Coordinates of C-alpha atoms in Angstrom, one line a residue:
X1298 CA 38.4 56.7 9.4
X1299 CA 34.7 57.4 8.9
X1300 CA 33.6 59.8 6.2
X1301 CA 31.0 62.5 7.2
X1302 CA 28.6 64.6 5.2
X1303 CA 27.8 67.8 7.2
X1304 CA 25.4 70.4 6.0
X1305 CA 25.0 73.7 7.9
X1306 CA 26.1 72.0 11.1
X1307 CA 23.8 69.0 10.6
X1308 CA 25.4 65.5 10.4
X1309 CA 23.6 64.0 7.4
X1310 CA 25.7 60.9 6.6
X1311 CA 28.4 58.8 8.2
X1312 CA 30.3 56.1 6.3
X1313 CA 32.6 54.2 8.6
X1314 CA 35.6 52.2 7.3
X1315 CA 35.2 48.5 7.1
X1316 CA 35.5 47.0 10.6
X1317 CA 35.4 50.4 12.3
X1318 CA 33.5 50.2 15.6
X1319 CA 34.3 53.6 17.2
X1320 CA 32.9 56.8 15.8
X1321 CA 34.4 60.2 16.6
X1322 CA 32.0 62.9 15.3
X1323 CA 34.0 66.1 14.5
X1324 CA 33.6 69.5 16.2
X1325 CA 31.3 71.9 14.5
X1326 CA 28.4 69.4 14.3
X1327 CA 25.4 70.8 16.2
X1328 CA 22.8 68.3 15.2
X1329 CA 22.7 64.6 14.4
X1330 CA 20.1 63.7 11.7
X1331 CA 17.1 61.5 12.6
X1332 CA 17.8 57.7 12.3
X1333 CA 21.4 58.3 11.1
X1334 CA 23.0 55.4 12.9
X1335 CA 19.9 53.3 13.4
X1336 CA 20.5 49.6 13.5
X1337 CA 24.3 49.7 13.2
X1338 CA 25.0 46.8 15.5
X1339 CA 28.8 47.0 15.1
X1340 CA 29.2 50.4 16.8
X1341 CA 30.7 50.1 20.3
X1342 CA 31.6 53.6 21.1
X1343 CA 30.6 57.1 20.0
X1344 CA 32.4 60.4 20.9
X1345 CA 30.1 63.3 20.5
X1346 CA 31.5 66.8 19.8
X1347 CA 31.3 69.6 22.4
X1348 CA 29.3 71.7 19.8
X1349 CA 26.4 69.2 19.7
X1350 CA 23.0 70.6 20.9
X1351 CA 20.5 68.1 19.3
X1352 CA 20.5 64.3 18.8
X1353 CA 17.7 63.5 16.4
X1354 CA 14.9 60.9 16.9
X1355 CA 16.0 57.3 16.6
X1356 CA 19.6 58.5 15.9
X1357 CA 21.2 55.4 17.6
X1358 CA 18.1 53.2 17.8
X1359 CA 19.1 49.5 17.7
X1360 CA 22.8 50.0 18.1
X1361 CA 22.9 46.9 20.2
X1362 CA 26.7 47.0 20.9
X1363 CA 27.0 50.7 21.8
X1364 CA 28.5 50.6 25.3
X1365 CA 30.0 54.2 25.6
X1366 CA 28.6 57.6 24.6
X1367 CA 29.4 61.0 26.1
X1368 CA 26.8 63.8 26.3
X1369 CA 28.1 67.3 25.8
X1370 CA 27.3 70.0 28.3
X1371 CA 25.4 72.2 25.8
X1372 CA 23.2 69.3 24.6
X1373 CA 19.5 70.5 24.9
X1374 CA 17.5 67.8 23.2
X1375 CA 17.7 64.0 22.6
X1376 CA 14.9 62.9 20.3
X1377 CA 12.4 60.1 20.9
X1378 CA 13.8 56.5 20.6
X1379 CA 17.3 58.0 20.1
X1380 CA 19.0 55.2 22.1
X1381 CA 16.3 52.6 22.3
X1382 CA 17.6 49.1 22.0
X1383 CA 21.2 50.1 22.9
X1384 CA 21.4 46.9 25.1
X1385 CA 25.1 47.3 25.8
X1386 CA 24.8 50.9 27.2
X1387 CA 25.6 50.6 31.0
X1388 CA 25.6 54.3 32.1
X1389 CA 24.5 57.7 31.0
X1390 CA 25.6 61.2 32.3
X1391 CA 22.9 63.6 31.1
X1392 CA 23.7 67.4 30.9
X1393 CA 21.7 70.0 32.8
X1394 CA 20.5 71.9 29.8
X1395 CA 17.7 69.5 28.9
X1396 CA 14.1 70.2 29.8
X1397 CA 12.6 66.9 28.7
X1398 CA 13.5 63.2 28.6
X1399 CA 11.9 62.2 25.4
X1400 CA 9.6 59.3 24.7
X1401 CA 11.3 55.9 24.6
X1402 CA 14.6 57.6 24.5
X1403 CA 16.4 54.8 26.4
X1404 CA 13.8 52.1 26.0
X1405 CA 15.2 48.5 26.1
X1406 CA 18.6 49.6 27.3
X1407 CA 18.8 46.3 29.2
X1408 CA 22.2 46.9 30.8
X1409 CA 21.4 50.4 32.2
X1410 CA 21.5 50.1 36.0
X1411 CA 21.1 53.6 37.5
X1412 CA 20.0 57.0 36.2
X1413 CA 20.0 60.4 37.9
X1414 CA 17.9 62.9 36.0
X1415 CA 19.6 66.3 36.2
X1416 CA 18.0 69.5 37.6
X1417 CA 16.2 71.5 35.0
X1418 CA 14.3 68.6 33.5
X1419 CA 10.6 69.3 33.8
X1420 CA 9.1 66.3 31.9
X1421 CA 9.8 62.6 31.5
X1422 CA 7.9 61.5 28.5
X1423 CA 6.1 58.2 28.0
X1424 CA 7.9 54.9 28.1
X1425 CA 11.2 56.7 28.5
X1426 CA 12.9 53.8 30.2
X1427 CA 10.5 51.0 29.1
X1428 CA 12.1 47.6 29.1
X1429 CA 15.3 48.6 31.0
X1430 CA 15.2 45.4 32.9
X1431 CA 18.3 46.0 35.0
X1432 CA 17.5 49.6 35.9
X1433 CA 17.1 49.5 39.7
X1434 CA 17.5 53.2 40.6
X1435 CA 16.0 56.4 39.1
X1436 CA 16.5 59.7 40.9
X1437 CA 14.1 62.5 39.9
X1438 CA 15.1 66.2 40.2
X1439 CA 13.2 68.7 42.2
X1440 CA 12.5 70.5 38.9
X1441 CA 10.4 67.7 37.4
X1442 CA 6.7 68.6 36.9
X1443 CA 5.2 66.0 34.5
X1444 CA 5.6 62.1 34.6
X1445 CA 4.1 60.4 31.5
X1446 CA 2.6 57.0 30.8
X1447 CA 4.7 53.8 31.3
X1448 CA 7.9 55.7 31.9
X1449 CA 9.5 52.8 33.9
X1450 CA 7.5 49.8 32.4
X1451 CA 9.5 46.6 32.8
X1452 CA 12.3 48.0 34.9
X1453 CA 13.7 46.7 38.1
X1454 CA 13.1 49.9 40.0
X1455 CA 12.0 49.2 43.6
X1456 CA 11.5 52.7 45.0
X1457 CA 10.7 56.1 43.5
X1458 CA 10.4 59.5 45.1
X1459 CA 8.0 62.0 43.6
X1460 CA 9.2 65.6 44.1
X1461 CA 6.9 68.3 45.3
X1462 CA 6.9 70.2 42.0
X1463 CA 5.2 67.3 40.2
X1464 CA 1.7 68.5 39.1
X1465 CA 0.9 65.9 36.5
X1466 CA 1.1 62.1 36.9
X1467 CA -0.7 59.8 34.5
X1468 CA -2.6 57.0 36.2
X1469 CA -0.5 54.5 34.1
X1470 CA 2.9 56.3 34.7
X1471 CA 4.0 53.2 36.7
X1472 CA 2.2 50.6 34.7
X1473 CA 4.3 47.4 34.3
X1474 CA 6.7 48.4 37.1
X1475 CA 6.4 45.0 38.8
X1476 CA 9.3 45.4 41.1
X1477 CA 8.1 48.8 42.5
X1478 CA 7.7 48.5 46.3
X1479 CA 7.5 52.1 47.4
X1480 CA 6.1 55.3 45.8
X1481 CA 7.0 58.1 48.1
X1482 CA 5.3 61.5 47.5
X1483 CA 7.3 64.4 49.0
X1484 CA 3.9 66.0 49.5
X1485 CA 0.9 63.7 49.1
X1486 CA -1.7 65.1 46.7
X1487 CA -4.5 67.1 48.4
X1488 CA -7.8 65.4 48.9
X1489 CA -10.2 65.7 45.8
X1490 CA -7.4 67.2 43.7
X1491 CA -6.8 65.9 40.2
X1492 CA -3.5 64.3 41.4
X1493 CA -5.4 62.6 44.3
X1494 CA -7.9 61.2 41.9
X1495 CA -5.1 60.0 39.6
X1496 CA -3.5 58.1 42.5
X1497 CA -6.8 56.4 43.2
X1498 CA -7.3 55.5 39.5
X1499 CA -3.7 54.1 39.4
X1500 CA -4.5 51.8 42.4
X1501 CA -7.8 50.7 40.9
X1502 CA -6.3 49.9 37.5
X1503 CA -3.0 48.5 38.8
X1504 CA -3.7 46.8 42.1
X1505 CA -0.2 45.5 42.3
X1506 CA 0.9 49.1 43.0
X1507 CA -1.3 49.4 46.0
X1508 CA 1.3 48.2 48.4
X1509 CA 3.9 50.5 46.9
X1510 CA 1.6 53.5 47.6
X1511 CA 0.8 52.2 51.1
X1512 CA 4.5 51.9 51.9
X1513 CA 5.0 55.6 52.0
X1514 CA 5.0 57.6 55.3
X1515 CA 2.4 60.3 54.6
X1516 CA -0.5 58.4 53.0
X1517 CA -3.8 59.6 54.3
X1518 CA -6.2 57.2 56.0
X1519 CA -8.9 57.3 53.3
X1520 CA -6.3 56.2 50.7
X1521 CA -5.3 53.3 53.0
X1522 CA -8.9 52.3 53.3
X1523 CA -9.3 52.5 49.5
X1524 CA -6.2 50.3 49.1
X1525 CA -7.6 47.7 51.6
X1526 CA -10.8 47.6 49.6
X1527 CA -9.0 47.1 46.3
X1528 CA -6.8 44.4 47.8
X1529 CA -9.9 42.6 49.0
X1530 CA -11.1 42.2 45.5
X1531 CA -13.6 45.0 44.8
X1532 CA -13.2 47.1 41.7
X1533 CA -15.9 49.7 41.7
X1534 CA -15.1 53.1 40.5
X1535 CA -17.3 54.9 43.0
X1536 CA -17.0 55.6 46.8
X1537 CA -20.6 54.6 47.5
X1538 CA -20.0 51.1 46.1
X1539 CA -17.3 50.2 48.7
X1540 CA -19.7 48.1 50.8
X1541 CA -21.7 46.5 48.0
X1542 CA -20.5 42.9 48.7
X1543 CA -21.2 43.3 52.4
X1544 CA -24.7 44.6 51.7
X1545 CA -25.6 41.4 49.9
X1546 CA -25.8 39.3 53.0
X1547 CA -28.5 41.5 54.5
X1548 CA -30.9 40.4 51.7
X1549 CA -30.3 36.7 52.2
X1550 CA -32.2 34.0 54.2
X1551 CA -29.3 32.2 55.8
X1552 CA -25.8 33.0 57.2
X1553 CA -23.3 30.9 55.2
X1554 CA -22.9 31.4 51.4
X1555 CA -20.5 31.5 48.6
X1556 CA -21.1 33.8 45.7
X1557 CA -19.2 33.3 42.4
X1558 CA -18.9 36.4 40.3
X1559 CA -17.6 36.3 36.7
X1560 CA -17.2 39.7 34.9
X1561 CA -15.1 38.4 32.0
X1562 CA -17.7 38.9 29.3
X1563 CA -20.9 39.8 31.2
X1564 CA -22.0 39.9 34.8
X1565 CA -22.7 36.3 35.9
X1566 CA -23.4 35.8 39.6
X1567 CA -24.3 32.5 41.3
X1568 CA -25.1 32.1 44.9
X1569 CA -24.7 28.9 47.0
X1570 CA -26.0 28.1 50.5
X1571 CA -23.2 26.2 52.4
X1572 CA -24.2 23.4 54.7
X1573 CA -21.2 21.7 56.3
X1574 CA -19.1 20.5 53.4
X1575 CA -22.0 20.6 50.9
X1576 CA -23.9 23.3 49.2
X1577 CA -27.2 23.9 47.5
X1578 CA -28.2 26.3 44.7
X1579 CA -30.0 29.3 46.1
X1580 CA -32.2 29.6 43.1
X1581 CA -34.9 31.5 45.0
X1582 CA -32.5 34.2 46.2
X1583 CA -30.6 37.2 44.9
X1584 CA -28.9 36.7 41.5
X1585 CA -29.7 33.2 40.4
X1586 CA -33.0 33.9 38.6
X1587 CA -35.1 36.7 37.2
X1588 CA -37.2 37.2 40.4
X1589 CA -38.2 40.7 41.5
X1590 CA -35.6 40.5 44.3
X1591 CA -32.9 39.9 41.7
X1592 CA -34.1 42.7 39.5
X1593 CA -34.1 45.1 42.5
X1594 CA -30.5 44.3 43.4
X1595 CA -29.4 44.7 39.7
X1596 CA -31.1 48.1 39.6
X1597 CA -29.5 49.2 42.9
X1598 CA -26.0 48.4 41.6
X1599 CA -26.6 48.9 37.9
X1600 CA -23.8 51.4 37.3
X1601 CA -21.4 49.4 39.4
X1602 CA -22.1 46.2 37.5
X1603 CA -21.9 47.8 34.1
X1604 CA -18.5 49.2 35.0
X1605 CA -17.3 45.8 36.1
X1606 CA -18.5 44.1 33.0
X1607 CA -16.6 46.6 30.9
X1608 CA -13.4 47.1 32.9
X1609 CA -13.0 44.5 35.7
X1610 CA -13.1 41.2 33.7
X1611 CA -12.2 38.9 36.7
X1612 CA -13.5 35.7 38.3
X1613 CA -14.0 35.9 42.0
X1614 CA -15.5 34.0 44.9
X1615 CA -16.9 35.7 47.9
X1616 CA -17.4 33.7 51.1
X1617 CA -19.9 34.7 53.8
X1618 CA -19.9 33.1 57.3
X1619 CA -22.2 34.0 60.2
X1620 CA -23.8 36.8 58.2
X1621 CA -20.5 38.5 57.3
X1622 CA -18.2 38.7 54.3
X1623 CA -15.0 37.0 55.5
X1624 CA -13.1 36.4 52.2
X1625 CA -12.8 37.6 48.7
X1626 CA -10.8 35.2 46.5
X1627 CA -9.6 36.1 42.9
X1628 CA -9.5 33.0 40.7
X1629 CA -7.4 32.0 37.7
X1630 CA -9.8 31.7 34.8
X1631 CA -7.4 29.4 33.0
X1632 CA -7.8 26.8 35.8
X1633 CA -11.6 26.9 35.6
X1634 CA -12.5 26.6 31.9
X1635 CA -15.3 25.0 30.0
X1636 CA -12.8 22.9 28.0
X1637 CA -11.6 21.3 31.3
X1638 CA -14.8 20.7 33.3
X1639 CA -17.5 21.0 30.6
X1640 CA -20.8 21.8 32.4
X1641 CA -19.3 21.5 35.9
X1642 CA -17.0 24.6 36.1
X1643 CA -18.9 26.0 39.1
X1644 CA -18.7 22.7 40.9
X1645 CA -15.0 22.6 40.2
X1646 CA -14.5 26.1 41.8
X1647 CA -16.4 25.1 44.9
X1648 CA -14.6 21.8 45.2
X1649 CA -11.0 23.0 44.4
X1650 CA -11.2 26.3 46.3
X1651 CA -13.4 25.4 49.3
X1652 CA -13.6 21.6 49.5
X1653 CA -17.4 21.6 48.9
X1654 CA -19.5 19.1 47.0
X1655 CA -23.1 19.4 45.7
X1656 CA -25.8 18.1 48.0
X1657 CA -27.8 16.8 45.1
X1658 CA -26.8 13.2 44.4
X1659 CA -27.2 13.3 40.6
X1660 CA -25.2 16.5 40.4
X1661 CA -22.6 14.9 42.7
X1662 CA -22.4 11.9 40.4
X1663 CA -22.1 13.9 37.3
X1664 CA -19.3 16.1 38.8
X1665 CA -17.4 13.1 39.9
X1666 CA -17.3 11.8 36.3
X1667 CA -16.3 15.3 35.0
X1668 CA -13.6 15.6 37.6
X1669 CA -12.1 12.2 36.6
X1670 CA -12.1 13.3 32.9
X1671 CA -10.5 16.6 33.8
X1672 CA -7.7 14.9 35.7
X1673 CA -6.8 13.0 32.6
X1674 CA -6.9 16.2 30.5
X1675 CA -4.6 18.0 32.9
X1676 CA -1.9 15.4 32.1
X1677 CA -1.8 16.4 28.4
X1678 CA 0.8 18.5 26.6
X1679 CA -1.9 20.9 25.4
X1680 CA -3.0 21.6 28.9
X1681 CA 0.5 22.3 30.1
X1682 CA 0.8 24.8 27.2
X1683 CA -2.6 26.3 28.0
X1684 CA -1.7 27.1 31.7
X1685 CA 1.8 28.0 30.6
X1686 CA 3.6 25.4 32.9
X1687 CA 7.1 25.5 31.3
X1688 CA 8.5 22.6 33.3
X1689 CA 5.6 20.4 32.3
X1690 CA 5.8 21.5 28.6
X1691 CA 9.5 20.6 28.4
X1692 CA 9.0 17.2 30.1
X1693 CA 5.9 16.2 28.2
X1694 CA 7.3 17.3 24.8
X1695 CA 10.1 14.7 25.2
X1696 CA 7.7 11.8 24.8
X1697 CA 4.9 13.5 22.9
X1698 CA 3.5 11.9 19.7
X1699 CA 3.2 14.1 16.6
X1700 CA -0.6 14.1 17.1
X1701 CA 0.0 15.6 20.5
X1702 CA 2.6 18.1 19.4
X1703 CA 0.3 19.3 16.6
X1704 CA -3.1 18.9 18.3
X1705 CA -5.4 21.8 17.3
X1706 CA -8.1 22.8 19.8
X1707 CA -11.2 24.2 18.1
X1708 CA -12.2 25.8 21.4
X1709 CA -8.9 27.6 21.9
X1710 CA -8.1 28.1 18.2
X1711 CA -4.5 27.0 18.9
X1712 CA -1.9 24.2 18.9
X1713 CA 0.6 23.8 21.7
X1714 CA 3.1 25.9 19.8
X1715 CA 0.6 28.7 19.2
X1716 CA -0.2 28.7 23.0
X1717 CA 3.5 29.0 23.8
X1718 CA 3.8 31.9 21.4
X1719 CA 0.7 33.5 22.7
X1720 CA 2.1 33.2 26.3
X1721 CA 5.6 34.5 25.2
X1722 CA 7.1 31.3 26.5
X1723 CA 10.4 30.9 24.6
X1724 CA 11.6 27.9 26.5
X1725 CA 8.4 26.0 26.0
X1726 CA 8.3 26.9 22.3
X1727 CA 11.9 25.6 21.9
X1728 CA 11.0 22.3 23.5
X1729 CA 8.1 21.8 21.1
X1730 CA 10.2 22.9 18.0
X1731 CA 13.1 20.5 19.0
X1732 CA 10.5 17.7 19.5
X1733 CA 9.3 18.2 15.9
X1734 CA 6.2 20.3 16.2
X1735 CA 4.8 21.7 12.9
X1736 CA 5.8 25.4 12.7
X1737 CA 4.8 25.9 9.1
X1738 CA 1.2 24.8 8.5
X1739 CA -1.6 27.2 9.2
X1740 CA -4.6 25.7 10.8
X1741 CA -8.0 26.5 9.2
X1742 CA -6.2 28.8 6.8
X1743 CA -5.2 31.4 9.3
X1744 CA -4.1 30.3 12.8
X1745 CA -0.3 29.9 12.8
X1746 CA 2.5 29.7 15.5
X1747 CA 4.4 32.6 13.9
X1748 CA 1.3 34.8 13.7
X1749 CA 1.0 34.4 17.4
X1750 CA 4.7 35.1 17.9
X1751 CA 4.5 38.2 15.7
X1752 CA 1.8 39.6 17.9
X1753 CA 3.0 38.4 21.4
X1754 CA 6.6 37.3 21.4
X1755 CA 9.5 39.1 19.7
X1756 CA 11.8 36.6 21.5
X1757 CA 10.2 33.6 19.7
X1758 CA 10.3 35.5 16.4
X1759 CA 14.1 36.1 16.8
X1760 CA 14.6 32.4 17.8
X1761 CA 12.9 31.1 14.7
X1762 CA 14.6 33.7 12.4
X1763 CA 18.0 32.5 13.7
X1764 CA 17.4 28.8 14.2
X1765 CA 14.8 27.9 11.5
X1766 CA 15.3 30.4 8.7
X1767 CA 13.4 28.2 6.2
X1768 CA 10.4 28.1 8.5
X1769 CA 10.6 31.9 9.0
X1770 CA 10.9 32.5 5.3
X1771 CA 8.0 30.2 4.5
X1772 CA 5.8 32.6 6.6
X1773 CA 7.4 36.0 6.1
X1774 CA 9.6 36.1 3.1
X1775 CA 8.9 39.2 1.0
X1776 CA 7.3 40.8 4.1
X1777 CA 4.3 38.6 3.9
X1778 CA 1.8 38.2 6.7
X1779 CA 2.5 41.5 8.4
X1780 CA 6.2 40.6 9.1
X1781 CA 7.0 44.3 9.5
X1782 CA 4.9 44.5 12.7
X1783 CA 6.9 42.2 14.9
X1784 CA 7.6 44.7 17.7
X1785 CA 11.4 44.3 17.4
X1786 CA 13.2 46.9 15.4
X1787 CA 16.5 45.0 15.5
X1788 CA 14.7 42.0 14.0
X1789 CA 13.1 44.2 11.3
X1790 CA 16.6 45.5 10.5
X1791 CA 17.8 41.9 10.1
X1792 CA 14.8 41.0 8.0
X1793 CA 15.6 44.0 5.8
X1794 CA 19.0 42.6 5.2
X1795 CA 17.5 39.3 4.2
X1796 CA 14.5 40.4 2.2
X1797 CA 15.4 43.9 1.0
X1798 CA 13.0 46.8 0.4
X1799 CA 10.7 45.1 -2.1
X1800 CA 7.3 44.5 -0.6
X1801 CA 7.5 47.3 2.0
X1802 CA 5.9 50.0 -0.3
X1803 CA 2.4 49.5 1.2
X1804 CA 3.8 50.4 4.6
X1805 CA 3.9 54.1 3.7
X1806 CA 0.2 54.0 3.5
X1807 CA -0.3 52.1 6.7
X1808 CA 2.0 54.6 8.5
X1809 CA 0.0 57.6 7.2
X1810 CA -3.5 56.1 7.8
X1811 CA -5.4 58.0 10.5
X1812 CA -2.2 59.4 12.1
X1813 CA 1.4 60.0 10.9
X1814 CA 3.5 57.2 12.5
X1815 CA 6.9 58.9 12.4
X1816 CA 9.0 56.0 13.6
X1817 CA 7.7 53.8 10.7
X1818 CA 8.1 56.5 8.2
X1819 CA 11.6 57.3 9.2
X1820 CA 12.5 53.6 8.9
X1821 CA 11.0 53.4 5.4
X1822 CA 12.7 56.6 4.3
X1823 CA 16.1 55.8 5.8
X1824 CA 16.1 52.5 4.1
X1825 CA 15.0 54.1 0.8
X1826 CA 11.8 52.1 0.3
X1827 CA 10.2 53.0 -3.0
X1828 CA 7.8 55.9 -2.4
X1829 CA 7.2 56.9 -6.0
X1830 CA 5.7 53.7 -7.4
X1831 CA 1.9 53.5 -7.7
X1832 CA 0.4 51.0 -5.2
X1833 CA -2.6 49.4 -6.9
X1834 CA -4.7 49.1 -3.7
X1835 CA -4.5 52.9 -3.3
X1836 CA -4.2 53.9 -6.9
X1837 CA -1.5 56.5 -6.1
X1838 CA 2.0 56.7 -4.7
X1839 CA 3.1 57.5 -1.2
X1840 CA 3.8 61.2 -2.0
X1841 CA 0.3 61.6 -3.3
X1842 CA -1.3 59.8 -0.4
X1843 CA 0.7 62.0 2.1
X1844 CA -0.6 65.1 0.2
X1845 CA -4.1 63.8 0.6
X1846 CA -3.7 63.3 4.3
X1847 CA -2.4 66.8 4.7
X1848 CA -5.4 68.2 2.9
X1849 CA -7.7 66.2 5.2
X1850 CA -5.8 67.2 8.3
X1851 CA -4.7 70.8 7.6
X1852 CA -3.8 71.6 11.2
X1853 CA -1.6 68.5 11.7
X1854 CA 2.1 69.3 12.1
X1855 CA 2.9 65.6 12.0
X1856 CA 1.4 65.2 8.5
X1857 CA 3.2 68.3 7.3
X1858 CA 6.5 66.9 8.5
X1859 CA 5.7 63.5 7.1
X1860 CA 4.9 65.0 3.7
X1861 CA 8.1 67.0 3.7
X1862 CA 10.2 63.9 4.5
X1863 CA 8.6 61.8 1.8
X1864 CA 9.0 64.5 -0.8
X1865 CA 12.7 64.7 0.0
X1866 CA 13.0 60.9 -0.4
X1867 CA 11.0 61.0 -3.6
X1868 CA 13.3 63.6 -5.0
X1869 CA 16.4 61.5 -4.1
X1870 CA 14.8 58.4 -5.7
X1871 CA 14.0 60.3 -8.9
X1872 CA 17.5 61.8 -9.3

């Protein structure tokens, strides 16, 4: 049976017997210490005592096999990340004494299917259910007032009802909720209110949520009009800009045009006069030169265009017929790239999207040659990885030569494996690895498949860790190359088992720089990473650095808490 250390009602330590998978916490415990069971993958069931009121932050974080856990009636607080990564947890029955669902408290509980938030809860904090991919139902209580950022990011929730008491919604509260088909407001926010503006900002920044808002019964007509405008491709932040694309045709000489607008890095507009199945450059009109007319249009829409260059970052084509804007088409920038078509990207857009060819014979001849070259390029393994075509990657990897598997594009600063990691394409990456792609060598001294995986794909990091340990160790052994920041705490736990604490001392300083990152600090402390050794780059130890941060930020509660925790750990290490 597990051995417990309990101090003044706080459960400080739990030492299970070998092979013990079920933990019964004794009565009398009113609080579970932060991070106490973190990363214990063998635990399958926890029985909490009826006396428990607080579960500390990250208390069961990463307990991937935990399938059963009761929640006592008098429980008032579950700390942030407390059950994050408990992938086996299928259901939760929350008590009514809680006022807040903490940040990331059930994040990445991938087996969780339905949750009813009890009455009395007033706030659901940021990313509370992030990554709960099987969560399809979330019922909010009438008491809830505040819905924070990304609360259902990556879930399978298709419909959500917003109670009348809700007074605060962040514009990104439903970011990443790709399956959300209906957002029903019990009472739709009043026109010009802060909530009304938040709804508009949400639609503007996450157009895929526009249909979900429109699906409700009580949506006012001006919001419907705004949604239609967004869905047609506009992205202006101002009401007066709603008709900017339609206004353009009034300034032009003919009736039929196509305008290509690129806002990826700067505003780049090109206008083409359509004649049958051909076109000519409209160099003397609107945006294609520095004429007075062009300058006047830029001045008229200056604020709008500046906003688009900073926030929109899209490639679009606008088609005008008979003097009217009839179509706005959003284009995939990966398909129309300089590396594919060289100096004929615009020609490729007009040809592939609208079946048009240049009227100029020399331009037509040059484009024909570029198109033939592009078709050959599209058959390569690298191109399949670039556009993230998994089926093509798997098929082409089977017969690829080593030179193709390891081809490094200067333009894209990547090999095929780097692109798969960048795109979080595990199946494509597996196909390349099994075909013999080089996963060890860094290109130009920096670019490396596992660097891309660390930044973009925890799944690929886990795959290499388990399948190619020598490859993983060559890059990350001893916590090299920022291995600690792989966005997967369970993998960090496994790396800790493989590499130990040596090499993590610098992370105290990173966790304290600019802001106190409590989740990182709690990991370092709970794993007893050395905080009393002097780190040469900082010429002090972690305790001294925490004291310095407290002096520089005297009003920060986070820094005070961080300093107290580090001092306690330093005392333990010195004893």
